[in-house]
mmCIF file of C-alpha atoms and ligand atoms in Angstrom:
data_model
loop_
_atom_site.group_PDB
_atom_site.id
_atom_site.type_symbol
_atom_site.label_atom_id
_atom_site.label_comp_id
_atom_site.label_asym_id
_atom_site.label_seq_id
_atom_site.Cartn_x
_atom_site.Cartn_y
_atom_site.Cartn_z
ATOM 1 C CA UNK A 1 56.242 -21.217 -9.706
ATOM 2 C CA UNK A 2 59.812 -21.606 -10.939
ATOM 3 C CA UNK A 3 62.585 -23.325 -8.979
ATOM 4 C CA UNK A 4 64.302 -19.950 -8.868
ATOM 5 C CA UNK A 5 61.533 -18.490 -6.678
ATOM 6 C CA UNK A 6 61.462 -21.489 -4.361
ATOM 7 C CA UNK A 7 65.264 -21.415 -4.004
ATOM 8 C CA UNK A 8 65.192 -17.684 -3.244
ATOM 9 C CA UNK A 9 62.697 -18.095 -0.367
ATOM 10 C CA UNK A 10 64.358 -21.299 0.825
ATOM 11 C CA UNK A 11 67.633 -19.396 1.215
ATOM 12 C CA UNK A 12 65.836 -16.561 3.004
ATOM 13 C CA UNK A 13 64.665 -18.921 5.763
ATOM 14 C CA UNK A 14 67.927 -20.921 5.993
ATOM 15 C CA UNK A 15 70.439 -18.397 7.350
ATOM 16 C CA UNK A 16 73.684 -20.061 8.413
ATOM 17 C CA UNK A 17 74.517 -17.540 11.149
ATOM 18 C CA UNK A 18 72.343 -18.399 14.204
ATOM 19 C CA UNK A 19 72.410 -14.864 15.590
ATOM 20 C CA UNK A 20 71.307 -13.417 12.225
ATOM 21 C CA UNK A 21 68.590 -16.082 11.983
ATOM 22 C CA UNK A 22 67.414 -15.148 15.502
ATOM 23 C CA UNK A 23 67.452 -11.442 14.617
ATOM 24 C CA UNK A 24 65.330 -12.072 11.506
ATOM 25 C CA UNK A 25 62.975 -14.155 13.652
ATOM 26 C CA UNK A 26 62.546 -11.161 15.983
ATOM 27 C CA UNK A 27 61.966 -8.901 12.948
ATOM 28 C CA UNK A 28 59.214 -11.219 11.676
ATOM 29 C CA UNK A 29 57.657 -11.460 15.147
ATOM 30 C CA UNK A 30 57.576 -7.665 15.396
ATOM 31 C CA UNK A 31 55.980 -7.419 11.938
ATOM 32 C CA UNK A 32 53.460 -10.112 12.859
ATOM 33 C CA UNK A 33 52.196 -8.090 15.839
ATOM 34 C CA UNK A 34 51.419 -5.098 13.620
ATOM 35 C CA UNK A 35 49.861 -7.281 10.917
ATOM 36 C CA UNK A 36 47.696 -9.103 13.491
ATOM 37 C CA UNK A 37 46.532 -5.707 14.826
ATOM 38 C CA UNK A 38 45.377 -4.899 11.293
ATOM 39 C CA UNK A 39 43.571 -8.235 10.887
ATOM 40 C CA UNK A 40 41.778 -7.803 14.226
ATOM 41 C CA UNK A 41 40.757 -4.206 13.392
ATOM 42 C CA UNK A 42 39.428 -5.013 9.934
ATOM 43 C CA UNK A 43 37.486 -8.088 11.070
ATOM 44 C CA UNK A 44 35.925 -6.042 13.886
ATOM 45 C CA UNK A 45 34.927 -3.282 11.470
ATOM 46 C CA UNK A 46 33.281 -5.819 9.168
ATOM 47 C CA UNK A 47 31.662 -7.647 12.102
ATOM 48 C CA UNK A 48 33.300 -10.886 11.022
ATOM 49 C CA UNK A 49 34.378 -13.737 13.330
ATOM 50 C CA UNK A 50 35.785 -16.530 11.165
ATOM 51 C CA UNK A 51 36.085 -20.065 12.491
ATOM 52 C CA UNK A 52 38.456 -21.256 9.809
ATOM 53 C CA UNK A 53 41.383 -19.292 8.417
ATOM 54 C CA UNK A 54 44.115 -20.090 5.921
ATOM 55 C CA UNK A 55 47.251 -18.047 5.412
ATOM 56 C CA UNK A 56 48.599 -18.341 1.869
ATOM 57 C CA UNK A 57 52.330 -17.628 1.884
ATOM 58 C CA UNK A 58 52.555 -18.033 5.646
ATOM 59 C CA UNK A 59 56.360 -17.895 5.777
ATOM 60 C CA UNK A 60 57.694 -19.115 9.128
ATOM 61 C CA UNK A 61 54.221 -18.867 10.710
ATOM 62 C CA UNK A 62 54.918 -15.724 12.750
ATOM 63 C CA UNK A 63 51.561 -14.219 11.776
ATOM 64 C CA UNK A 64 49.693 -17.509 12.250
ATOM 65 C CA UNK A 65 51.133 -17.689 15.781
ATOM 66 C CA UNK A 66 50.041 -14.139 16.552
ATOM 67 C CA UNK A 67 46.546 -14.717 15.119
ATOM 68 C CA UNK A 68 46.233 -17.950 17.090
ATOM 69 C CA UNK A 69 47.318 -16.231 20.326
ATOM 70 C CA UNK A 70 44.611 -13.614 19.790
ATOM 71 C CA UNK A 71 41.930 -16.238 19.101
ATOM 72 C CA UNK A 72 41.163 -14.822 15.662
ATOM 73 C CA UNK A 73 39.950 -18.222 14.390
ATOM 74 C CA UNK A 74 39.582 -21.641 15.975
ATOM 75 C CA UNK A 75 41.237 -23.530 13.107
ATOM 76 C CA UNK A 76 44.225 -22.168 11.205
ATOM 77 C CA UNK A 77 46.072 -23.641 8.210
ATOM 78 C CA UNK A 78 49.047 -22.361 6.252
ATOM 79 C CA UNK A 79 50.470 -22.863 2.763
ATOM 80 C CA UNK A 80 53.949 -21.779 1.837
ATOM 81 C CA UNK A 81 56.401 -21.911 -1.058
ATOM 82 C CA UNK A 82 59.569 -22.355 1.014
ATOM 83 C CA UNK A 83 60.043 -25.792 2.667
ATOM 84 C CA UNK A 84 62.221 -24.585 5.585
ATOM 85 C CA UNK A 85 59.767 -21.764 6.342
ATOM 86 C CA UNK A 86 56.856 -24.222 6.316
ATOM 87 C CA UNK A 87 58.803 -26.483 8.675
ATOM 88 C CA UNK A 88 59.336 -23.640 11.181
ATOM 89 C CA UNK A 89 55.637 -22.743 10.889
ATOM 90 C CA UNK A 90 54.638 -26.369 11.496
ATOM 91 C CA UNK A 91 56.897 -26.630 14.547
ATOM 92 C CA UNK A 92 55.073 -23.727 16.196
ATOM 93 C CA UNK A 93 52.145 -26.105 16.671
ATOM 94 C CA UNK A 94 49.481 -23.433 16.172
ATOM 95 C CA UNK A 95 48.135 -24.605 12.805
ATOM 96 C CA UNK A 96 46.164 -27.784 12.043
ATOM 97 C CA UNK A 97 48.061 -28.128 8.798
ATOM 98 C CA UNK A 98 51.009 -26.336 7.184
ATOM 99 C CA UNK A 99 51.926 -27.484 3.692
ATOM 100 C CA UNK A 100 54.404 -26.587 1.030
ATOM 101 C CA UNK A 101 52.721 -25.741 -2.259
ATOM 102 C CA UNK A 102 53.792 -24.613 -5.719
ATOM 103 C CA UNK A 103 52.818 -20.966 -5.199
ATOM 104 C CA UNK A 104 50.123 -21.281 -7.855
ATOM 105 C CA UNK A 105 47.386 -23.788 -6.985
ATOM 106 C CA UNK A 106 46.273 -23.703 -3.366
ATOM 107 C CA UNK A 107 45.729 -27.351 -2.348
ATOM 108 C CA UNK A 108 42.260 -26.822 -0.847
ATOM 109 C CA UNK A 109 38.642 -27.213 -1.964
ATOM 110 C CA UNK A 110 36.483 -24.264 -3.008
ATOM 111 C CA UNK A 111 35.194 -22.483 0.128
ATOM 112 C CA UNK A 112 37.322 -24.672 2.396
ATOM 113 C CA UNK A 113 37.816 -21.655 4.714
ATOM 114 C CA UNK A 114 35.882 -18.633 5.951
ATOM 115 C CA UNK A 115 38.879 -16.312 5.646
ATOM 116 C CA UNK A 116 42.078 -16.359 3.567
ATOM 117 C CA UNK A 117 44.973 -14.134 4.609
ATOM 118 C CA UNK A 118 47.470 -13.039 1.954
ATOM 119 C CA UNK A 119 49.904 -10.898 3.880
ATOM 120 C CA UNK A 120 52.990 -9.360 2.274
ATOM 121 C CA UNK A 121 52.924 -11.957 -0.498
ATOM 122 C CA UNK A 122 51.343 -10.297 -3.565
ATOM 123 C CA UNK A 123 54.370 -7.997 -4.003
ATOM 124 C CA UNK A 124 56.553 -11.132 -4.282
ATOM 125 C CA UNK A 125 54.672 -12.959 -7.014
ATOM 126 C CA UNK A 126 54.838 -12.654 -10.813
ATOM 127 C CA UNK A 127 51.051 -13.106 -11.200
ATOM 128 C CA UNK A 128 49.363 -11.507 -8.172
ATOM 129 C CA UNK A 129 45.920 -11.751 -9.790
ATOM 130 C CA UNK A 130 46.148 -15.546 -10.121
ATOM 131 C CA UNK A 131 47.100 -15.963 -6.471
ATOM 132 C CA UNK A 132 44.365 -13.578 -5.342
ATOM 133 C CA UNK A 133 41.826 -15.552 -7.399
ATOM 134 C CA UNK A 134 43.034 -18.719 -5.687
ATOM 135 C CA UNK A 135 42.547 -17.068 -2.301
ATOM 136 C CA UNK A 136 39.040 -15.959 -3.320
ATOM 137 C CA UNK A 137 38.286 -19.495 -4.480
ATOM 138 C CA UNK A 138 39.163 -21.144 -1.150
ATOM 139 C CA UNK A 139 37.464 -18.469 1.005
ATOM 140 C CA UNK A 140 34.661 -15.925 0.505
ATOM 141 C CA UNK A 141 36.669 -13.250 2.319
ATOM 142 C CA UNK A 142 40.312 -12.365 1.746
ATOM 143 C CA UNK A 143 42.475 -10.238 4.016
ATOM 144 C CA UNK A 144 45.194 -8.642 1.898
ATOM 145 C CA UNK A 145 48.154 -6.722 3.244
ATOM 146 C CA UNK A 146 50.923 -5.149 1.132
ATOM 147 C CA UNK A 147 53.417 -2.317 1.394
ATOM 148 C CA UNK A 148 52.372 0.533 -0.933
ATOM 149 C CA UNK A 149 55.671 1.098 -2.733
ATOM 150 C CA UNK A 150 54.560 3.102 -5.746
ATOM 151 C CA UNK A 151 55.691 6.368 -4.153
ATOM 152 C CA UNK A 152 58.418 8.973 -4.500
ATOM 153 C CA UNK A 153 60.647 7.686 -1.688
ATOM 154 C CA UNK A 154 60.382 4.015 -2.684
ATOM 155 C CA UNK A 155 61.159 4.807 -6.344
ATOM 156 C CA UNK A 156 64.705 5.898 -5.413
ATOM 157 C CA UNK A 157 67.405 3.540 -6.743
ATOM 158 C CA UNK A 158 68.628 2.432 -3.302
ATOM 159 C CA UNK A 159 65.069 1.672 -2.170
ATOM 160 C CA UNK A 160 64.317 -0.312 -5.332
ATOM 161 C CA UNK A 161 67.573 -2.278 -4.809
ATOM 162 C CA UNK A 162 66.589 -3.041 -1.218
ATOM 163 C CA UNK A 163 63.098 -4.109 -2.344
ATOM 164 C CA UNK A 164 64.620 -6.388 -5.014
ATOM 165 C CA UNK A 165 66.974 -7.893 -2.415
ATOM 166 C CA UNK A 166 63.995 -9.036 -0.355
ATOM 167 C CA UNK A 167 62.092 -10.304 -3.396
ATOM 168 C CA UNK A 168 59.640 -7.520 -4.199
ATOM 169 C CA UNK A 169 58.744 -7.587 -7.878
ATOM 170 C CA UNK A 170 55.435 -5.660 -7.720
ATOM 171 C CA UNK A 171 55.124 -2.055 -6.551
ATOM 172 C CA UNK A 172 51.517 -1.295 -5.713
ATOM 173 C CA UNK A 173 49.543 1.791 -4.900
ATOM 174 C CA UNK A 174 46.076 1.651 -3.322
ATOM 175 C CA UNK A 175 44.359 1.942 -6.720
ATOM 176 C CA UNK A 176 46.295 -1.063 -8.041
ATOM 177 C CA UNK A 177 45.092 -3.188 -5.108
ATOM 178 C CA UNK A 178 41.520 -1.942 -5.590
ATOM 179 C CA UNK A 179 41.760 -2.958 -9.224
ATOM 180 C CA UNK A 180 43.136 -6.450 -8.398
ATOM 181 C CA UNK A 181 40.350 -6.907 -5.841
ATOM 182 C CA UNK A 182 37.686 -5.887 -8.338
ATOM 183 C CA UNK A 183 38.981 -8.103 -11.148
ATOM 184 C CA UNK A 184 39.174 -11.038 -8.705
ATOM 185 C CA UNK A 185 35.420 -10.582 -8.139
ATOM 186 C CA UNK A 186 35.799 -9.099 -4.660
ATOM 187 C CA UNK A 187 34.668 -5.868 -2.992
ATOM 188 C CA UNK A 188 36.583 -3.971 -0.314
ATOM 189 C CA UNK A 189 34.577 -4.200 2.925
ATOM 190 C CA UNK A 190 37.107 -2.397 5.163
ATOM 191 C CA UNK A 191 40.591 -0.973 4.703
ATOM 192 C CA UNK A 192 43.341 0.802 6.608
ATOM 193 C CA UNK A 193 46.868 2.108 6.217
ATOM 194 C CA UNK A 194 49.691 2.293 8.739
ATOM 195 C CA UNK A 195 52.826 4.498 8.627
ATOM 196 C CA UNK A 196 54.462 1.979 11.030
ATOM 197 C CA UNK A 197 55.790 2.480 14.558
ATOM 198 C CA UNK A 198 59.233 3.463 15.832
ATOM 199 C CA UNK A 199 60.062 -0.187 16.612
ATOM 200 C CA UNK A 200 59.751 -0.963 12.892
ATOM 201 C CA UNK A 201 61.747 2.011 11.615
ATOM 202 C CA UNK A 202 64.474 1.536 14.254
ATOM 203 C CA UNK A 203 64.772 -2.251 14.117
ATOM 204 C CA UNK A 204 67.975 -2.349 12.049
ATOM 205 C CA UNK A 205 69.447 0.855 13.550
ATOM 206 C CA UNK A 206 72.769 0.163 15.260
ATOM 207 C CA UNK A 207 73.978 3.560 16.383
ATOM 208 C CA UNK A 208 72.437 6.324 18.438
ATOM 209 C CA UNK A 209 72.392 8.488 15.288
ATOM 210 C CA UNK A 210 70.500 5.853 13.321
ATOM 211 C CA UNK A 211 67.988 5.481 16.158
ATOM 212 C CA UNK A 212 67.520 9.272 16.257
ATOM 213 C CA UNK A 213 66.925 9.296 12.487
ATOM 214 C CA UNK A 214 64.357 6.519 12.902
ATOM 215 C CA UNK A 215 62.624 8.507 15.658
ATOM 216 C CA UNK A 216 62.401 11.618 13.478
ATOM 217 C CA UNK A 217 61.204 9.538 10.514
ATOM 218 C CA UNK A 218 58.487 7.961 12.672
ATOM 219 C CA UNK A 219 57.264 11.315 13.996
ATOM 220 C CA UNK A 220 57.316 13.128 10.653
ATOM 221 C CA UNK A 221 55.635 10.289 8.781
ATOM 222 C CA UNK A 222 52.946 9.790 11.421
ATOM 223 C CA UNK A 223 52.175 13.530 11.543
ATOM 224 C CA UNK A 224 51.955 13.755 7.735
ATOM 225 C CA UNK A 225 49.863 10.567 7.554
ATOM 226 C CA UNK A 226 47.455 11.875 10.228
ATOM 227 C CA UNK A 227 46.998 15.171 8.388
ATOM 228 C CA UNK A 228 46.742 13.838 4.826
ATOM 229 C CA UNK A 229 46.615 10.039 4.829
ATOM 230 C CA UNK A 230 46.001 9.537 1.097
ATOM 231 C CA UNK A 231 48.472 12.174 -0.087
ATOM 232 C CA UNK A 232 51.304 10.681 1.977
ATOM 233 C CA UNK A 233 50.931 7.401 0.062
ATOM 234 C CA UNK A 234 52.457 9.262 -2.915
ATOM 235 C CA UNK A 235 55.462 10.295 -0.829
ATOM 236 C CA UNK A 236 56.528 7.325 1.299
ATOM 237 C CA UNK A 237 55.686 3.694 1.982
ATOM 238 C CA UNK A 238 52.840 2.780 4.297
ATOM 239 C CA UNK A 239 51.433 -0.657 4.885
ATOM 240 C CA UNK A 240 47.945 -1.120 3.501
ATOM 241 C CA UNK A 241 45.473 -3.816 4.533
ATOM 242 C CA UNK A 242 41.970 -4.522 3.309
ATOM 243 C CA UNK A 243 39.270 -7.089 3.874
ATOM 244 C CA UNK A 244 37.815 -8.009 0.482
ATOM 245 C CA UNK A 245 34.666 -10.116 0.165
ATOM 246 C CA UNK A 246 32.910 -11.879 -2.712
HETATM 247 C C1 SAM B 301 57.440 -11.296 3.367
HETATM 248 S S1 SAM B 301 57.035 -12.979 3.585
HETATM 249 C C2 SAM B 301 55.473 -12.847 4.365
HETATM 250 C C3 SAM B 301 55.204 -13.982 5.321
HETATM 251 C C4 SAM B 301 53.877 -13.857 6.088
HETATM 252 N N1 SAM B 301 52.757 -13.932 5.189
HETATM 253 C C5 SAM B 301 53.818 -12.592 6.878
HETATM 254 O O1 SAM B 301 53.075 -11.661 6.528
HETATM 255 O O2 SAM B 301 54.543 -12.480 7.867
HETATM 256 C C6 SAM B 301 56.616 -13.459 1.947
HETATM 257 C C7 SAM B 301 56.329 -14.946 1.832
HETATM 258 O O3 SAM B 301 55.691 -15.220 0.601
HETATM 259 C C8 SAM B 301 56.144 -16.468 0.158
HETATM 260 N N2 SAM B 301 55.869 -16.567 -1.270
HETATM 261 C C9 SAM B 301 56.565 -16.068 -2.287
HETATM 262 N N3 SAM B 301 55.950 -16.355 -3.455
HETATM 263 C C10 SAM B 301 54.834 -17.033 -3.136
HETATM 264 C C11 SAM B 301 53.758 -17.593 -3.879
HETATM 265 N N4 SAM B 301 53.706 -17.528 -5.180
HETATM 266 N N5 SAM B 301 52.792 -18.209 -3.202
HETATM 267 C C12 SAM B 301 52.815 -18.267 -1.873
HETATM 268 N N6 SAM B 301 53.802 -17.784 -1.112
HETATM 269 C C13 SAM B 301 54.792 -17.161 -1.742
HETATM 270 C C14 SAM B 301 57.615 -16.481 0.521
HETATM 271 O O4 SAM B 301 58.142 -17.779 0.571
HETATM 272 C C15 SAM B 301 57.576 -15.816 1.883
HETATM 273 O O5 SAM B 301 57.439 -16.746 2.900
#
């Protein structure tokens, strides 16, 4: 992984303004609760109770902390590209081991874990297939979560600019993830999508008007998603998670 990528994610976890850093911490904690809900649901559907779990691209460890609090696995490890993020994750004290890695070769033996989690990472990497293969090498089951951004709303210029600002370089639809999973030698055992709650849509809203817009967006999207879940993926972004097994 080039220096450029590492520098980008190092800057993202090294905000100078303490109140902005705290706000982004709350944003990640909110996201982690939703992501952990997805992990718990998918594992339950597949009847899987892993003892060992690794999160590849664990960021500041917000999701590891949430998974640990819910007792999802008894031993958790994390690997991360950004040194300051890995340091925050380590300081949480929930993982046995959190290490910085090069974003390419996961520093673990084949089958070192029962479950690998790759959450909101594949859209950030130039070679998602290579990273997914690495995940499938270190664990027989891989929990993938991505935003599905190959849709009409997310293709708008301002949305693409926002996605680029936060480092998204891949724009998946469900079929693209299915194809990655298949080529990596995995099979989807369980999957779900989520149009996201009001707390997510309203998080950055500052005025009453913006909060009202977020409320309407939440209601409209949830209603459309309930009625026609697959069709709505062509219109706006939902989060998609799947448990893929060898
Ligand atoms: C949006 S954050 C997701 C963090 C965490 N997985 C979660 O779901 O809350 C994306 C993370 O992927 C990391 N990342 C980017 N490229 C990576 C790569 N090639 N390998 C592993 N992690 C990478 C970034 O440093 C960042 O921490």
